[in-house]
Amino acid sequence: MKMRSLLLILAAVPLFAADAPFDWQRAREIFQKSQNGAQLSPDEQKILDEARRRHAAGESPDGSPQQPPANPATADAAGQVDWEKARGLYEREQKGEKLSPEDQKYLDNAKRLRGQGGGQAGQQRKQEPPPPPPQNLVPLTELTGQYQGQDGGLYGGGKNEPAPELAARAKQAVAQIRPLNAEGKPTTDGKIVLVSLGMSNTTMEFSTFKKLADEDPHKAANLVIVDLAQGGKTAAAWAGNDQPWEVATTRIQAASVTPAQVQVMWLKEANAMPSTGWPAATDQLRDDIRADIKRAREKYPNLRLIFLSSRIYAGYATTRLNPEPYAYEGAFAVRNLIKEQSADGPVLLWGPYLWTNGEKGRALDDLKWLREDCSDKDGTHPSPKGQEKVAHLLLDFFTKNPYAKPWFAKSS
């Protein structure tokens, strides 16, 4: 879930002091819009160009000068890089364009120098770690009071099961899931395809789950599991770019199945570097996932069910990639999507709810997130132990949930 250096600069410090002549907040919004693949108006492009000019001149959003690179040798090497050219190549790469060998080498070198503290990234102030996580967060499944005016329960109103109307729709969707041939027509020797969609955490967890499920003797023989989630592909990236969908198509083909056979999806998403607080960040995540689902419907015409999950605990995070309480609050984006779903698309239901407040655990199943369950690098991604933990939760869910077991497990 990588963001470009300019976005990191804009997001890392307070924006637009009262006496500042330049609107850095607006510049950041425009940059995010371009990051999502949207077309900018001429005026928006002018604002973004001005932000880049000011950034290149050493101005930061709070008016303070940027710090020089600590390593002179790295600075010398970085001085040989045209960072505007590197940024342009990066934008092309993010849009899914195939770079020439020379351009790819140039971009890779710029990334390497940036990672070593050289170039424009090396001139940025060191990003501050996230604040300590709130200690009073309660799993949504057990929330009896309110959080930011929101009640508890996965489905709201303190309920962790779908309401009768939604349950009836889900049962109808399950009844329509059957083996399909490559053209999407029912056939006894066809396939049912379950896919994932999401970011780095999602692919780490789902790929581990796939290994467990493929070895499980209870899994239906006609079920094919394909991991479409990809590192760095946030909810906004799936919503605004074609490249992750093209990669997804390649993976489906490699599994010897077709988009017409995809009938079920597990979707787990977040956005990188959230900074706008409640409820803006949650609303943006909701809107981006809604756009992801719209595109998924277009790509997979026989998609019947989408199971959604929110993030794992992020209280051990050492960066601002997606810390608390944003990881916790993502559950409300999921819940709102389920509440607001249309009646003519795939049915949206909760998948396994993965969040709990660290070592405190949950009353119903005693799920805990320990420090060892998270990466030593950033405390945000799951460690191998954390990946195994989510994989087992997924396997338990798909083999027992009434809306998953009928097509996931072998008939008894």
mmCIF file of C-alpha atoms in Angstrom:
data_model
loop_
_atom_site.group_PDB
_atom_site.id
_atom_site.type_symbol
_atom_site.label_atom_id
_atom_site.label_comp_id
_atom_site.label_asym_id
_atom_site.label_seq_id
_atom_site.Cartn_x
_atom_site.Cartn_y
_atom_site.Cartn_z
ATOM 1 C CA MET A 1 0.000 0.000 0.000
ATOM 2 C CA LYS A 2 2.553 2.578 -1.148
ATOM 3 C CA MET A 3 1.776 6.253 -1.733
ATOM 4 C CA ARG A 4 3.814 8.709 -3.670
ATOM 5 C CA SER A 5 6.322 10.994 -1.963
ATOM 6 C CA LEU A 6 4.312 14.169 -2.519
ATOM 7 C CA LEU A 7 1.229 12.645 -0.902
ATOM 8 C CA LEU A 8 3.323 11.586 2.080
ATOM 9 C CA ILE A 9 4.606 15.158 2.454
ATOM 10 C CA LEU A 10 1.105 16.591 2.224
ATOM 11 C CA ALA A 11 -0.402 14.076 4.640
ATOM 12 C CA ALA A 12 2.348 14.062 7.257
ATOM 13 C CA VAL A 13 1.974 17.611 8.592
ATOM 14 C CA PRO A 14 -0.806 20.076 9.437
ATOM 15 C CA LEU A 15 -2.216 21.669 6.305
ATOM 16 C CA PHE A 16 -2.903 25.272 5.316
ATOM 17 C CA ALA A 17 -2.044 27.631 8.107
ATOM 18 C CA ALA A 18 -4.466 30.511 8.393
ATOM 19 C CA ASP A 19 -2.060 33.029 6.849
ATOM 20 C CA ALA A 20 -0.767 30.737 4.092
ATOM 21 C CA PRO A 21 -1.415 31.980 0.545
ATOM 22 C CA PHE A 22 -1.491 28.495 -0.927
ATOM 23 C CA ASP A 23 -4.246 25.942 -0.272
ATOM 24 C CA TRP A 24 -2.305 22.742 0.470
ATOM 25 C CA GLN A 25 -5.477 20.933 1.526
ATOM 26 C CA ARG A 26 -6.959 21.493 -1.914
ATOM 27 C CA ALA A 27 -3.686 20.399 -3.505
ATOM 28 C CA ARG A 28 -3.737 17.170 -1.534
ATOM 29 C CA GLU A 29 -7.336 16.439 -2.561
ATOM 30 C CA ILE A 30 -6.436 16.999 -6.209
ATOM 31 C CA PHE A 31 -3.357 14.799 -5.889
ATOM 32 C CA GLN A 32 -5.460 11.998 -4.400
ATOM 33 C CA LYS A 33 -7.949 12.429 -7.226
ATOM 34 C CA SER A 34 -5.183 12.025 -9.805
ATOM 35 C CA GLN A 35 -3.812 9.063 -7.838
ATOM 36 C CA ASN A 36 -7.191 7.378 -8.305
ATOM 37 C CA GLY A 37 -6.970 7.813 -12.056
ATOM 38 C CA ALA A 38 -9.502 10.650 -12.388
ATOM 39 C CA GLN A 39 -9.236 13.308 -15.096
ATOM 40 C CA LEU A 40 -8.241 16.721 -13.716
ATOM 41 C CA SER A 41 -9.692 20.011 -14.903
ATOM 42 C CA PRO A 42 -7.225 22.658 -16.205
ATOM 43 C CA ASP A 43 -7.589 24.632 -12.961
ATOM 44 C CA GLU A 44 -6.954 21.524 -10.857
ATOM 45 C CA GLN A 45 -3.868 20.694 -12.893
ATOM 46 C CA LYS A 46 -2.551 24.227 -12.316
ATOM 47 C CA ILE A 47 -2.989 23.856 -8.558
ATOM 48 C CA LEU A 48 -1.230 20.486 -8.582
ATOM 49 C CA ASP A 49 1.628 21.854 -10.715
ATOM 50 C CA GLU A 50 2.029 24.756 -8.301
ATOM 51 C CA ALA A 51 2.132 22.373 -5.344
ATOM 52 C CA ARG A 52 4.851 20.363 -7.061
ATOM 53 C CA ARG A 53 6.813 23.528 -7.836
ATOM 54 C CA ARG A 54 6.632 24.673 -4.222
ATOM 55 C CA HIS A 55 7.552 21.196 -3.009
ATOM 56 C CA ALA A 56 10.560 21.046 -5.350
ATOM 57 C CA ALA A 57 11.616 24.495 -4.092
ATOM 58 C CA GLY A 58 11.736 23.180 -0.540
ATOM 59 C CA GLU A 59 8.432 24.458 0.797
ATOM 60 C CA SER A 60 6.382 22.115 2.985
ATOM 61 C CA PRO A 61 2.673 22.456 3.811
ATOM 62 C CA ASP A 62 3.359 23.974 7.237
ATOM 63 C CA GLY A 63 5.748 26.560 5.810
ATOM 64 C CA SER A 64 8.874 25.028 7.339
ATOM 65 C CA PRO A 65 11.887 24.118 5.201
ATOM 66 C CA GLN A 66 12.483 20.497 4.368
ATOM 67 C CA GLN A 67 15.466 18.756 5.908
ATOM 68 C CA PRO A 68 18.435 17.865 3.696
ATOM 69 C CA PRO A 69 19.494 14.250 3.242
ATOM 70 C CA ALA A 70 21.566 12.921 6.102
ATOM 71 C CA ASN A 71 23.906 10.985 3.825
ATOM 72 C CA PRO A 72 25.997 13.203 1.466
ATOM 73 C CA ALA A 73 26.913 10.267 -0.754
ATOM 74 C CA THR A 74 23.283 9.426 -1.215
ATOM 75 C CA ALA A 75 22.498 13.069 -1.880
ATOM 76 C CA ASP A 76 25.113 13.209 -4.639
ATOM 77 C CA ALA A 77 23.618 10.162 -6.329
ATOM 78 C CA ALA A 78 20.131 11.525 -5.902
ATOM 79 C CA GLY A 79 21.199 14.761 -7.544
ATOM 80 C CA GLN A 80 21.664 12.829 -10.762
ATOM 81 C CA VAL A 81 17.981 11.850 -10.799
ATOM 82 C CA ASP A 82 15.384 13.990 -12.530
ATOM 83 C CA TRP A 83 12.637 13.578 -9.949
ATOM 84 C CA GLU A 84 9.976 15.075 -12.198
ATOM 85 C CA LYS A 85 10.835 12.436 -14.791
ATOM 86 C CA ALA A 86 10.794 9.725 -12.104
ATOM 87 C CA ARG A 87 7.390 10.913 -10.904
ATOM 88 C CA GLY A 88 6.030 10.797 -14.440
ATOM 89 C CA LEU A 89 7.327 7.246 -14.904
ATOM 90 C CA TYR A 90 5.807 6.247 -11.578
ATOM 91 C CA GLU A 91 2.425 7.645 -12.623
ATOM 92 C CA ARG A 92 2.591 5.643 -15.861
ATOM 93 C CA GLU A 93 3.517 2.500 -13.931
ATOM 94 C CA GLN A 94 0.595 3.011 -11.532
ATOM 95 C CA LYS A 95 -1.776 3.264 -14.487
ATOM 96 C CA GLY A 96 -0.612 -0.156 -15.659
ATOM 97 C CA GLU A 97 1.535 1.001 -18.578
ATOM 98 C CA LYS A 98 4.477 -1.179 -19.516
ATOM 99 C CA LEU A 99 7.673 0.862 -19.351
ATOM 100 C CA SER A 100 10.602 0.425 -21.666
ATOM 101 C CA PRO A 101 13.632 -1.368 -20.125
ATOM 102 C CA GLU A 102 15.471 1.973 -19.903
ATOM 103 C CA ASP A 103 12.563 3.761 -18.225
ATOM 104 C CA GLN A 104 12.010 0.881 -15.807
ATOM 105 C CA LYS A 105 15.682 0.928 -14.841
ATOM 106 C CA TYR A 106 15.528 4.684 -14.283
ATOM 107 C CA LEU A 107 12.435 4.369 -12.096
ATOM 108 C CA ASP A 108 13.868 1.454 -10.113
ATOM 109 C CA ASN A 109 17.008 3.491 -9.411
ATOM 110 C CA ALA A 110 14.921 6.447 -8.227
ATOM 111 C CA LYS A 111 12.947 4.161 -5.912
ATOM 112 C CA ARG A 112 16.175 2.689 -4.544
ATOM 113 C CA LEU A 113 17.642 6.115 -3.811
ATOM 114 C CA ARG A 114 14.417 7.274 -2.232
ATOM 115 C CA GLY A 115 14.421 4.226 0.009
ATOM 116 C CA GLN A 116 17.978 5.047 1.102
ATOM 117 C CA GLY A 117 17.008 8.553 2.137
ATOM 118 C CA GLY A 118 18.107 10.391 -0.991
ATOM 119 C CA GLY A 119 16.235 12.602 -3.385
ATOM 120 C CA GLN A 120 12.979 14.289 -2.620
ATOM 121 C CA ALA A 121 11.864 11.593 -0.177
ATOM 122 C CA GLY A 122 15.126 12.000 1.725
ATOM 123 C CA GLN A 123 14.461 15.721 2.031
ATOM 124 C CA GLN A 124 11.164 15.137 3.785
ATOM 125 C CA ARG A 125 10.922 15.404 7.502
ATOM 126 C CA LYS A 126 10.801 12.042 9.151
ATOM 127 C CA GLN A 127 7.220 10.951 9.488
ATOM 128 C CA GLU A 128 6.003 10.879 13.055
ATOM 129 C CA PRO A 129 4.688 7.560 14.362
ATOM 130 C CA PRO A 130 0.945 7.254 14.937
ATOM 131 C CA PRO A 131 -0.484 8.283 18.301
ATOM 132 C CA PRO A 132 -1.117 5.555 20.880
ATOM 133 C CA PRO A 133 -4.244 3.553 20.033
ATOM 134 C CA PRO A 134 -7.426 4.297 21.994
ATOM 135 C CA GLN A 135 -7.856 1.848 24.846
ATOM 136 C CA ASN A 136 -11.633 1.971 25.086
ATOM 137 C CA LEU A 137 -12.505 0.492 21.673
ATOM 138 C CA VAL A 138 -14.974 -2.387 21.865
ATOM 139 C CA PRO A 139 -15.373 -5.016 19.122
ATOM 140 C CA LEU A 140 -18.411 -4.186 17.011
ATOM 141 C CA THR A 141 -19.843 -7.615 17.804
ATOM 142 C CA GLU A 142 -19.871 -6.735 21.510
ATOM 143 C CA LEU A 143 -20.552 -2.983 21.454
ATOM 144 C CA THR A 144 -23.610 -2.288 23.638
ATOM 145 C CA GLY A 145 -23.185 1.464 23.916
ATOM 146 C CA GLN A 146 -22.234 3.796 21.096
ATOM 147 C CA TYR A 147 -19.111 4.799 19.222
ATOM 148 C CA GLN A 148 -19.197 8.219 17.525
ATOM 149 C CA GLY A 149 -22.989 8.048 17.627
ATOM 150 C CA GLN A 150 -23.046 4.552 16.068
ATOM 151 C CA ASP A 151 -24.612 1.571 17.803
ATOM 152 C CA GLY A 152 -23.172 -1.931 17.998
ATOM 153 C CA GLY A 153 -23.650 -5.148 16.098
ATOM 154 C CA LEU A 154 -22.294 -6.152 12.708
ATOM 155 C CA TYR A 155 -25.675 -5.402 11.147
ATOM 156 C CA GLY A 156 -26.625 -2.586 13.519
ATOM 157 C CA GLY A 157 -29.099 -2.476 16.349
ATOM 158 C CA GLY A 158 -26.892 -4.830 18.347
ATOM 159 C CA LYS A 159 -27.527 -7.632 15.840
ATOM 160 C CA ASN A 160 -24.729 -9.828 14.512
ATOM 161 C CA GLU A 161 -26.948 -11.721 12.082
ATOM 162 C CA PRO A 162 -28.689 -10.337 8.984
ATOM 163 C CA ALA A 163 -32.259 -9.147 9.262
ATOM 164 C CA PRO A 164 -34.973 -11.491 7.893
ATOM 165 C CA GLU A 165 -35.276 -9.680 4.566
ATOM 166 C CA LEU A 166 -31.529 -9.762 3.923
ATOM 167 C CA ALA A 167 -31.337 -13.370 5.114
ATOM 168 C CA ALA A 168 -34.034 -14.329 2.616
ATOM 169 C CA ARG A 169 -32.146 -12.629 -0.214
ATOM 170 C CA ALA A 170 -28.952 -14.409 0.854
ATOM 171 C CA LYS A 171 -30.695 -17.799 0.796
ATOM 172 C CA GLN A 172 -31.943 -17.097 -2.721
ATOM 173 C CA ALA A 173 -28.426 -16.184 -3.805
ATOM 174 C CA VAL A 174 -27.026 -19.380 -2.304
ATOM 175 C CA ALA A 175 -29.635 -21.408 -4.184
ATOM 176 C CA GLN A 176 -28.433 -19.853 -7.439
ATOM 177 C CA ILE A 177 -24.789 -20.808 -6.876
ATOM 178 C CA ARG A 178 -24.075 -23.918 -8.920
ATOM 179 C CA PRO A 179 -21.264 -25.328 -11.068
ATOM 180 C CA LEU A 180 -20.872 -23.317 -14.289
ATOM 181 C CA ASN A 181 -18.976 -23.962 -17.502
ATOM 182 C CA ALA A 182 -16.566 -21.452 -19.040
ATOM 183 C CA GLU A 183 -19.458 -19.527 -20.608
ATOM 184 C CA GLY A 184 -21.302 -19.306 -17.293
ATOM 185 C CA LYS A 185 -23.919 -21.938 -18.061
ATOM 186 C CA PRO A 186 -24.957 -24.515 -15.421
ATOM 187 C CA THR A 187 -23.355 -27.932 -15.902
ATOM 188 C CA THR A 188 -22.647 -30.859 -13.609
ATOM 189 C CA ASP A 189 -18.932 -30.831 -14.353
ATOM 190 C CA GLY A 190 -18.528 -27.038 -14.047
ATOM 191 C CA LYS A 191 -16.788 -24.906 -11.428
ATOM 192 C CA ILE A 192 -17.723 -22.557 -8.611
ATOM 193 C CA VAL A 193 -15.052 -19.882 -8.200
ATOM 194 C CA LEU A 194 -14.379 -18.058 -4.929
ATOM 195 C CA VAL A 195 -12.055 -15.041 -5.236
ATOM 196 C CA SER A 196 -10.574 -12.413 -2.952
ATOM 197 C CA LEU A 197 -10.267 -8.694 -3.594
ATOM 198 C CA GLY A 198 -8.149 -6.314 -1.597
ATOM 199 C CA MET A 199 -4.718 -5.114 -0.586
ATOM 200 C CA SER A 200 -1.497 -6.571 0.822
ATOM 201 C CA ASN A 201 -3.028 -7.770 4.102
ATOM 202 C CA THR A 202 -5.795 -9.448 2.133
ATOM 203 C CA THR A 203 -3.516 -11.383 -0.196
ATOM 204 C CA MET A 204 -1.270 -12.446 2.694
ATOM 205 C CA GLU A 205 -4.242 -13.845 4.577
ATOM 206 C CA PHE A 206 -6.235 -15.265 1.667
ATOM 207 C CA SER A 207 -3.277 -17.009 0.044
ATOM 208 C CA THR A 208 -2.610 -18.755 3.362
ATOM 209 C CA PHE A 209 -6.300 -19.660 3.599
ATOM 210 C CA LYS A 210 -6.246 -21.068 0.061
ATOM 211 C CA LYS A 211 -3.467 -23.488 1.012
ATOM 212 C CA LEU A 212 -5.456 -24.674 4.031
ATOM 213 C CA ALA A 213 -8.718 -24.971 2.119
ATOM 214 C CA ASP A 214 -7.233 -26.789 -0.870
ATOM 215 C CA GLU A 215 -5.851 -29.414 1.503
ATOM 216 C CA ASP A 216 -9.092 -29.720 3.490
ATOM 217 C CA PRO A 217 -10.965 -32.932 2.638
ATOM 218 C CA HIS A 218 -14.283 -31.212 3.343
ATOM 219 C CA LYS A 219 -13.913 -28.647 0.543
ATOM 220 C CA ALA A 220 -16.180 -29.235 -2.439
ATOM 221 C CA ALA A 221 -14.321 -30.738 -5.397
ATOM 222 C CA ASN A 222 -15.850 -28.283 -7.867
ATOM 223 C CA LEU A 223 -14.792 -25.221 -5.861
ATOM 224 C CA VAL A 224 -11.802 -23.269 -7.194
ATOM 225 C CA ILE A 225 -10.225 -20.623 -4.960
ATOM 226 C CA VAL A 226 -8.310 -17.778 -6.634
ATOM 227 C CA ASP A 227 -6.506 -14.985 -4.799
ATOM 228 C CA LEU A 228 -7.024 -11.707 -6.701
ATOM 229 C CA ALA A 229 -5.903 -9.397 -3.873
ATOM 230 C CA GLN A 230 -2.688 -7.500 -4.544
ATOM 231 C CA GLY A 231 -0.105 -5.629 -2.499
ATOM 232 C CA GLY A 232 -0.577 -1.880 -2.574
ATOM 233 C CA LYS A 233 -4.003 -2.081 -4.190
ATOM 234 C CA THR A 234 -6.135 -0.109 -1.774
ATOM 235 C CA ALA A 235 -9.865 0.443 -2.077
ATOM 236 C CA ALA A 236 -9.133 3.655 -3.989
ATOM 237 C CA ALA A 237 -6.727 1.860 -6.346
ATOM 238 C CA TRP A 238 -9.286 -0.809 -7.309
ATOM 239 C CA ALA A 239 -11.906 1.901 -7.768
ATOM 240 C CA GLY A 240 -9.883 4.163 -10.040
ATOM 241 C CA ASN A 241 -7.435 2.048 -12.048
ATOM 242 C CA ASP A 242 -7.648 -0.753 -14.608
ATOM 243 C CA GLN A 243 -4.272 -2.305 -13.760
ATOM 244 C CA PRO A 244 -5.312 -4.408 -10.739
ATOM 245 C CA TRP A 245 -8.293 -5.756 -12.682
ATOM 246 C CA GLU A 246 -5.990 -6.774 -15.526
ATOM 247 C CA VAL A 247 -3.782 -8.638 -13.056
ATOM 248 C CA ALA A 248 -6.919 -10.279 -11.661
ATOM 249 C CA THR A 249 -7.884 -11.480 -15.138
ATOM 250 C CA THR A 250 -4.442 -13.008 -15.593
ATOM 251 C CA ARG A 251 -4.748 -14.877 -12.296
ATOM 252 C CA ILE A 252 -8.180 -16.203 -13.182
ATOM 253 C CA GLN A 253 -6.858 -17.481 -16.486
ATOM 254 C CA ALA A 254 -3.868 -19.091 -14.744
ATOM 255 C CA ALA A 255 -6.320 -21.012 -12.529
ATOM 256 C CA SER A 256 -7.975 -22.444 -15.676
ATOM 257 C CA VAL A 257 -11.312 -20.801 -14.921
ATOM 258 C CA THR A 258 -13.145 -17.804 -16.386
ATOM 259 C CA PRO A 259 -14.707 -14.565 -15.066
ATOM 260 C CA ALA A 260 -18.134 -16.064 -15.847
ATOM 261 C CA GLN A 261 -17.515 -18.785 -13.235
ATOM 262 C CA VAL A 262 -16.778 -16.327 -10.408
ATOM 263 C CA GLN A 263 -19.775 -16.438 -8.062
ATOM 264 C CA VAL A 264 -18.462 -15.580 -4.586
ATOM 265 C CA MET A 265 -15.979 -12.981 -3.317
ATOM 266 C CA TRP A 266 -14.253 -12.167 -0.046
ATOM 267 C CA LEU A 267 -13.508 -8.436 0.035
ATOM 268 C CA LYS A 268 -11.299 -6.800 2.623
ATOM 269 C CA GLU A 269 -10.072 -3.288 1.959
ATOM 270 C CA ALA A 270 -8.615 -0.136 3.490
ATOM 271 C CA ASN A 271 -7.040 3.076 2.213
ATOM 272 C CA ALA A 272 -3.455 4.133 2.781
ATOM 273 C CA MET A 273 -2.397 7.000 5.026
ATOM 274 C CA PRO A 274 -5.864 8.107 6.236
ATOM 275 C CA SER A 275 -5.704 11.505 7.907
ATOM 276 C CA THR A 276 -9.140 13.100 7.723
ATOM 277 C CA GLY A 277 -10.581 11.547 10.867
ATOM 278 C CA TRP A 278 -14.123 10.485 11.641
ATOM 279 C CA PRO A 279 -16.369 10.300 9.697
ATOM 280 C CA ALA A 280 -14.634 11.555 6.539
ATOM 281 C CA ALA A 281 -12.124 8.710 6.211
ATOM 282 C CA THR A 282 -14.786 6.084 6.880
ATOM 283 C CA ASP A 283 -17.146 7.649 4.361
ATOM 284 C CA GLN A 284 -14.387 7.744 1.757
ATOM 285 C CA LEU A 285 -13.582 4.084 2.365
ATOM 286 C CA ARG A 286 -17.270 3.216 2.035
ATOM 287 C CA ASP A 287 -17.517 5.072 -1.270
ATOM 288 C CA ASP A 288 -14.343 3.479 -2.641
ATOM 289 C CA ILE A 289 -15.470 -0.041 -1.727
ATOM 290 C CA ARG A 290 -18.852 0.684 -3.290
ATOM 291 C CA ALA A 291 -17.017 1.586 -6.506
ATOM 292 C CA ASP A 292 -14.946 -1.617 -6.212
ATOM 293 C CA ILE A 293 -18.134 -3.664 -5.978
ATOM 294 C CA LYS A 294 -19.635 -1.886 -8.974
ATOM 295 C CA ARG A 295 -16.595 -2.769 -11.054
ATOM 296 C CA ALA A 296 -16.624 -6.344 -9.757
ATOM 297 C CA ARG A 297 -20.237 -6.716 -10.932
ATOM 298 C CA GLU A 298 -19.155 -5.585 -14.398
ATOM 299 C CA LYS A 299 -16.218 -7.996 -14.508
ATOM 300 C CA TYR A 300 -18.004 -11.013 -12.993
ATOM 301 C CA PRO A 301 -21.590 -11.201 -14.267
ATOM 302 C CA ASN A 302 -22.511 -14.244 -12.161
ATOM 303 C CA LEU A 303 -21.250 -12.832 -8.880
ATOM 304 C CA ARG A 304 -23.904 -13.785 -6.289
ATOM 305 C CA LEU A 305 -22.392 -13.208 -2.855
ATOM 306 C CA ILE A 306 -19.776 -10.845 -1.468
ATOM 307 C CA PHE A 307 -18.559 -11.439 2.073
ATOM 308 C CA LEU A 308 -16.885 -8.365 3.558
ATOM 309 C CA SER A 309 -14.419 -8.078 6.413
ATOM 310 C CA SER A 310 -12.753 -5.077 8.006
ATOM 311 C CA ARG A 311 -9.149 -4.764 9.176
ATOM 312 C CA ILE A 312 -7.294 -6.651 11.855
ATOM 313 C CA TYR A 313 -6.172 -4.806 14.991
ATOM 314 C CA ALA A 314 -3.668 -2.026 14.250
ATOM 315 C CA GLY A 315 -2.714 -0.967 17.745
ATOM 316 C CA TYR A 316 0.856 -2.165 17.211
ATOM 317 C CA ALA A 317 1.347 0.019 14.124
ATOM 318 C CA THR A 318 4.590 1.982 13.964
ATOM 319 C CA THR A 319 3.636 3.964 10.837
ATOM 320 C CA ARG A 320 0.622 5.953 9.699
ATOM 321 C CA LEU A 321 -0.160 3.492 6.925
ATOM 322 C CA ASN A 322 -3.459 2.448 8.533
ATOM 323 C CA PRO A 323 -3.303 2.769 12.328
ATOM 324 C CA GLU A 324 -5.994 2.855 14.973
ATOM 325 C CA PRO A 325 -8.682 3.986 15.188
ATOM 326 C CA TYR A 326 -8.928 3.855 11.388
ATOM 327 C CA ALA A 327 -8.628 0.060 11.336
ATOM 328 C CA TYR A 328 -11.446 -0.206 13.879
ATOM 329 C CA GLU A 329 -13.623 2.381 12.141
ATOM 330 C CA GLY A 330 -13.402 0.556 8.816
ATOM 331 C CA ALA A 331 -16.061 -1.815 10.168
ATOM 332 C CA PHE A 332 -18.594 1.014 10.021
ATOM 333 C CA ALA A 333 -17.815 1.535 6.334
ATOM 334 C CA VAL A 334 -18.537 -2.158 5.765
ATOM 335 C CA ARG A 335 -21.728 -2.039 7.816
ATOM 336 C CA ASN A 336 -23.025 1.009 5.972
ATOM 337 C CA LEU A 337 -22.406 -0.666 2.622
ATOM 338 C CA ILE A 338 -24.378 -3.707 3.724
ATOM 339 C CA LYS A 339 -27.205 -1.515 4.994
ATOM 340 C CA GLU A 340 -27.336 0.546 1.801
ATOM 341 C CA GLN A 341 -26.939 -2.288 -0.725
ATOM 342 C CA SER A 342 -29.194 -2.396 -3.753
ATOM 343 C CA ALA A 343 -31.674 -5.190 -4.310
ATOM 344 C CA ASP A 344 -30.471 -6.069 -7.802
ATOM 345 C CA GLY A 345 -26.800 -6.874 -7.307
ATOM 346 C CA PRO A 346 -24.775 -9.489 -5.455
ATOM 347 C CA VAL A 347 -25.849 -9.885 -1.837
ATOM 348 C CA LEU A 348 -23.473 -8.225 0.634
ATOM 349 C CA LEU A 349 -22.923 -9.984 3.955
ATOM 350 C CA TRP A 350 -20.377 -9.893 6.720
ATOM 351 C CA GLY A 351 -17.544 -12.375 6.457
ATOM 352 C CA PRO A 352 -15.459 -13.092 9.552
ATOM 353 C CA TYR A 353 -15.057 -10.056 11.785
ATOM 354 C CA LEU A 354 -11.308 -9.934 12.464
ATOM 355 C CA TRP A 355 -10.889 -7.029 14.887
ATOM 356 C CA THR A 356 -10.375 -7.242 18.607
ATOM 357 C CA ASN A 357 -8.644 -4.867 21.002
ATOM 358 C CA GLY A 358 -5.226 -6.480 21.078
ATOM 359 C CA GLU A 359 -4.614 -8.771 24.020
ATOM 360 C CA LYS A 360 -7.981 -7.993 25.637
ATOM 361 C CA GLY A 361 -9.676 -10.581 23.487
ATOM 362 C CA ARG A 362 -13.365 -11.048 22.752
ATOM 363 C CA ALA A 363 -15.917 -12.495 25.120
ATOM 364 C CA LEU A 364 -17.586 -14.738 22.553
ATOM 365 C CA ASP A 365 -14.560 -16.492 21.058
ATOM 366 C CA ASP A 366 -11.546 -15.104 22.987
ATOM 367 C CA LEU A 367 -9.896 -13.931 19.757
ATOM 368 C CA LYS A 368 -6.771 -11.918 20.598
ATOM 369 C CA TRP A 369 -4.250 -10.000 18.529
ATOM 370 C CA LEU A 370 -0.771 -10.283 19.990
ATOM 371 C CA ARG A 371 2.304 -8.314 18.971
ATOM 372 C CA GLU A 372 3.751 -11.470 17.449
ATOM 373 C CA ASP A 373 0.723 -11.684 15.138
ATOM 374 C CA CYS A 374 1.840 -8.484 13.401
ATOM 375 C CA SER A 375 4.863 -7.695 11.281
ATOM 376 C CA ASP A 376 8.051 -6.562 13.012
ATOM 377 C CA LYS A 377 8.521 -4.082 10.163
ATOM 378 C CA ASP A 378 5.437 -1.897 10.598
ATOM 379 C CA GLY A 379 3.075 -3.568 13.076
ATOM 380 C CA THR A 380 0.329 -3.207 10.482
ATOM 381 C CA HIS A 381 0.667 -6.219 8.192
ATOM 382 C CA PRO A 382 0.081 -9.683 9.647
ATOM 383 C CA SER A 383 3.116 -11.795 10.488
ATOM 384 C CA PRO A 384 3.116 -15.443 9.390
ATOM 385 C CA LYS A 385 1.372 -16.239 12.691
ATOM 386 C CA GLY A 386 -1.195 -13.547 12.014
ATOM 387 C CA GLN A 387 -1.757 -14.833 8.498
ATOM 388 C CA GLU A 388 -2.385 -18.314 9.876
ATOM 389 C CA LYS A 389 -4.801 -16.894 12.426
ATOM 390 C CA VAL A 390 -6.907 -15.162 9.766
ATOM 391 C CA ALA A 391 -6.681 -18.183 7.447
ATOM 392 C CA HIS A 392 -8.164 -20.445 10.114
ATOM 393 C CA LEU A 393 -10.902 -17.895 10.842
ATOM 394 C CA LEU A 394 -11.762 -17.869 7.136
ATOM 395 C CA LEU A 395 -11.783 -21.656 6.890
ATOM 396 C CA ASP A 396 -13.989 -21.931 9.959
ATOM 397 C CA PHE A 397 -16.349 -19.323 8.522
ATOM 398 C CA PHE A 398 -16.728 -20.888 5.083
ATOM 399 C CA THR A 399 -17.234 -24.382 6.436
ATOM 400 C CA LYS A 400 -19.874 -23.360 9.022
ATOM 401 C CA ASN A 401 -21.674 -20.207 7.880
ATOM 402 C CA PRO A 402 -25.171 -21.055 6.541
ATOM 403 C CA TYR A 403 -24.628 -18.882 3.464
ATOM 404 C CA ALA A 404 -21.236 -20.424 2.655
ATOM 405 C CA LYS A 405 -21.323 -24.067 3.719
ATOM 406 C CA PRO A 406 -23.845 -25.220 1.041
ATOM 407 C CA TRP A 407 -21.459 -24.407 -1.850
ATOM 408 C CA PHE A 408 -18.106 -24.498 -0.028
ATOM 409 C CA ALA A 409 -18.277 -27.935 1.603
ATOM 410 C CA LYS A 410 -18.893 -31.357 0.180
ATOM 411 C CA SER A 411 -22.440 -32.638 0.422
ATOM 412 C CA SER A 412 -22.857 -34.943 3.394
#
